[in-house]
mmCIF file of C-alpha atoms in Angstrom:
data_model
loop_
_atom_site.group_PDB
_atom_site.id
_atom_site.type_symbol
_atom_site.label_atom_id
_atom_site.label_comp_id
_atom_site.label_asym_id
_atom_site.label_seq_id
_atom_site.Cartn_x
_atom_site.Cartn_y
_atom_site.Cartn_z
ATOM 1 C CA MET G 1 -78.794 138.191 52.364
ATOM 2 C CA SER G 2 -80.342 141.031 54.278
ATOM 3 C CA ARG G 3 -78.847 143.465 56.737
ATOM 4 C CA ILE G 4 -79.110 143.970 60.487
ATOM 5 C CA LEU G 5 -79.856 147.481 61.763
ATOM 6 C CA ALA G 6 -78.767 148.727 65.203
ATOM 7 C CA ILE G 7 -80.375 151.608 67.073
ATOM 8 C CA ASP G 8 -78.811 153.706 69.838
ATOM 9 C CA TYR G 9 -81.900 155.594 70.989
ATOM 10 C CA GLY G 10 -81.900 158.968 72.692
ATOM 11 C CA ASN G 11 -84.712 161.406 73.396
ATOM 12 C CA LYS G 12 -83.351 163.858 70.807
ATOM 13 C CA ARG G 13 -81.081 161.865 68.484
ATOM 14 C CA VAL G 14 -80.841 158.277 67.355
ATOM 15 C CA GLY G 15 -77.603 156.720 66.162
ATOM 16 C CA LEU G 16 -77.947 154.027 63.524
ATOM 17 C CA ALA G 17 -75.552 151.356 62.284
ATOM 18 C CA VAL G 18 -75.982 148.582 59.759
ATOM 19 C CA THR G 19 -74.222 145.419 58.670
ATOM 20 C CA ASP G 20 -73.068 144.520 55.212
ATOM 21 C CA PRO G 21 -75.353 142.064 53.341
ATOM 22 C CA LEU G 22 -73.307 139.110 54.642
ATOM 23 C CA GLN G 23 -73.829 140.347 58.223
ATOM 24 C CA LEU G 24 -70.120 140.359 59.013
ATOM 25 C CA ILE G 25 -69.184 144.026 59.444
ATOM 26 C CA ALA G 26 -70.953 146.740 61.455
ATOM 27 C CA THR G 27 -70.772 150.220 59.919
ATOM 28 C CA PRO G 28 -72.109 153.580 61.169
ATOM 29 C CA LEU G 29 -75.099 154.644 59.101
ATOM 30 C CA GLU G 30 -76.641 157.906 60.221
ATOM 31 C CA THR G 31 -77.875 160.025 63.116
ATOM 32 C CA ILE G 32 -81.489 161.140 62.858
ATOM 33 C CA HIS G 33 -84.034 162.914 65.042
ATOM 34 C CA SER G 34 -85.863 160.492 67.336
ATOM 35 C CA GLN G 35 -89.268 161.583 65.987
ATOM 36 C CA ASP G 36 -88.267 160.437 62.499
ATOM 37 C CA LEU G 37 -87.041 157.001 63.538
ATOM 38 C CA LEU G 38 -90.005 154.764 62.768
ATOM 39 C CA ALA G 39 -90.582 156.274 59.314
ATOM 40 C CA TYR G 40 -86.851 156.037 58.573
ATOM 41 C CA VAL G 41 -86.671 152.353 59.585
ATOM 42 C CA GLN G 42 -89.737 151.485 57.524
ATOM 43 C CA ALA G 43 -88.346 153.277 54.457
ATOM 44 C CA TYR G 44 -84.939 151.654 54.937
ATOM 45 C CA HIS G 45 -86.575 148.223 55.218
ATOM 46 C CA GLN G 46 -88.322 148.861 51.881
ATOM 47 C CA ARG G 47 -84.980 149.668 50.182
ATOM 48 C CA GLU G 48 -82.800 147.138 52.005
ATOM 49 C CA PRO G 49 -84.676 144.228 53.608
ATOM 50 C CA LEU G 50 -83.729 143.817 57.262
ATOM 51 C CA ALA G 51 -82.988 140.426 58.791
ATOM 52 C CA ALA G 52 -83.201 141.898 62.315
ATOM 53 C CA ILE G 53 -83.114 145.071 64.369
ATOM 54 C CA VAL G 54 -80.954 145.434 67.483
ATOM 55 C CA VAL G 55 -81.938 148.103 69.993
ATOM 56 C CA GLY G 56 -79.583 149.232 72.738
ATOM 57 C CA MET G 57 -81.378 148.988 76.084
ATOM 58 C CA PRO G 58 -80.168 151.694 78.484
ATOM 59 C CA ARG G 59 -79.488 150.599 82.070
ATOM 60 C CA THR G 60 -77.526 152.154 84.916
ATOM 61 C CA LEU G 61 -74.342 150.570 86.220
ATOM 62 C CA LEU G 62 -76.530 148.974 88.929
ATOM 63 C CA ASN G 63 -78.713 147.412 86.183
ATOM 64 C CA GLU G 64 -81.644 149.723 86.907
ATOM 65 C CA PRO G 65 -83.751 151.561 84.307
ATOM 66 C CA THR G 66 -82.631 155.027 83.219
ATOM 67 C CA ASP G 67 -84.824 157.992 82.293
ATOM 68 C CA VAL G 68 -84.729 156.801 78.651
ATOM 69 C CA THR G 69 -85.491 153.116 79.290
ATOM 70 C CA SER G 70 -89.289 153.472 79.154
ATOM 71 C CA ALA G 71 -89.048 155.294 75.801
ATOM 72 C CA VAL G 72 -86.852 152.492 74.424
ATOM 73 C CA VAL G 73 -89.290 149.838 75.660
ATOM 74 C CA GLY G 74 -92.067 151.728 73.838
ATOM 75 C CA LEU G 75 -89.911 151.896 70.710
ATOM 76 C CA VAL G 76 -89.297 148.140 70.796
ATOM 77 C CA ARG G 77 -93.065 147.548 71.051
ATOM 78 C CA ARG G 78 -93.764 149.871 68.100
ATOM 79 C CA LEU G 79 -91.062 148.246 65.970
ATOM 80 C CA ARG G 80 -92.455 144.772 66.687
ATOM 81 C CA ARG G 81 -95.979 145.959 65.833
ATOM 82 C CA GLU G 82 -95.033 147.913 62.668
ATOM 83 C CA LEU G 83 -92.506 145.368 61.321
ATOM 84 C CA PRO G 84 -93.878 142.003 62.509
ATOM 85 C CA THR G 85 -91.660 139.961 60.170
ATOM 86 C CA VAL G 86 -88.418 141.521 61.450
ATOM 87 C CA PRO G 87 -87.056 140.161 64.759
ATOM 88 C CA VAL G 88 -86.235 142.931 67.249
ATOM 89 C CA HIS G 89 -83.468 142.165 69.752
ATOM 90 C CA GLU G 90 -82.551 144.142 72.864
ATOM 91 C CA LEU G 91 -78.908 144.502 73.886
ATOM 92 C CA ASP G 92 -77.415 145.996 77.048
ATOM 93 C CA GLU G 93 -75.786 149.298 76.130
ATOM 94 C CA ARG G 94 -74.330 150.330 79.477
ATOM 95 C CA TYR G 95 -70.782 151.044 78.346
ATOM 96 C CA THR G 96 -71.241 151.937 74.678
ATOM 97 C CA SER G 97 -70.850 155.720 75.030
ATOM 98 C CA ARG G 98 -67.618 155.326 76.979
ATOM 99 C CA MET G 99 -66.353 152.736 74.484
ATOM 100 C CA ALA G 100 -67.376 155.018 71.595
ATOM 101 C CA HIS G 101 -65.259 157.854 73.007
ATOM 102 C CA ALA G 102 -62.311 155.483 73.461
ATOM 103 C CA ALA G 103 -62.692 154.128 69.913
ATOM 104 C CA MET G 104 -62.833 157.624 68.455
ATOM 105 C CA LEU G 105 -59.747 158.647 70.407
ATOM 106 C CA ALA G 106 -57.895 155.522 69.272
ATOM 107 C CA GLY G 107 -59.036 156.183 65.703
ATOM 108 C CA GLY G 108 -57.415 159.613 65.762
ATOM 109 C CA LEU G 109 -60.569 161.751 65.581
ATOM 110 C CA SER G 110 -60.007 165.370 66.507
ATOM 111 C CA LYS G 111 -61.267 166.729 69.808
ATOM 112 C CA LYS G 112 -63.955 168.668 67.925
ATOM 113 C CA ASP G 113 -65.214 165.500 66.195
ATOM 114 C CA ARG G 114 -65.194 163.572 69.483
ATOM 115 C CA ARG G 115 -67.446 166.240 71.032
ATOM 116 C CA ASP G 116 -70.004 165.856 68.230
ATOM 117 C CA LYS G 117 -72.836 163.933 69.875
ATOM 118 C CA ALA G 118 -74.179 162.747 66.521
ATOM 119 C CA THR G 119 -70.845 161.046 65.836
ATOM 120 C CA VAL G 120 -70.862 159.461 69.308
ATOM 121 C CA ASP G 121 -74.401 158.149 68.681
ATOM 122 C CA ARG G 122 -73.400 156.540 65.354
ATOM 123 C CA VAL G 123 -70.296 154.955 66.857
ATOM 124 C CA SER G 124 -72.330 153.720 69.847
ATOM 125 C CA ALA G 125 -74.855 152.104 67.492
ATOM 126 C CA THR G 126 -71.959 150.461 65.656
ATOM 127 C CA LEU G 127 -70.594 149.072 68.933
ATOM 128 C CA ILE G 128 -74.041 147.743 69.868
ATOM 129 C CA LEU G 129 -74.277 146.032 66.491
ATOM 130 C CA GLN G 130 -70.761 144.596 66.648
ATOM 131 C CA SER G 131 -71.457 143.256 70.135
ATOM 132 C CA PHE G 132 -74.619 141.588 68.813
ATOM 133 C CA LEU G 133 -72.693 140.057 65.910
ATOM 134 C CA ASN G 134 -69.999 138.767 68.264
ATOM 135 C CA SER G 135 -72.596 137.175 70.552
ATOM 136 C CA ARG G 136 -74.124 135.041 67.776
#
């Protein structure tokens, strides 16, 4: 079976998470620069075929677009155009950063590690992916 990739997009950094081949467990993958995302996803898809991509869609608590929403919409369009055989799903990511901090605290990460935004982005992507898996 192939994997599912989750993306927590930010203007500077992108957190990535991936499932195991059986699509049961979400695991943090990497944090990369946002400019490198499309090339990274294409290269990853060549190595490990993707069954789907899940992109966290940023919204405010009032369900309005954020300053990053338009960039994410553009990313979703590019992914669908560049990888037409891979379904791209959007998932509400309103509470993932807060949940990521709580998960890291519960997991015993040090204060220094919890401040690392790259770690938060990877954990957020993992939460997005796990939420997608739970919703199926």
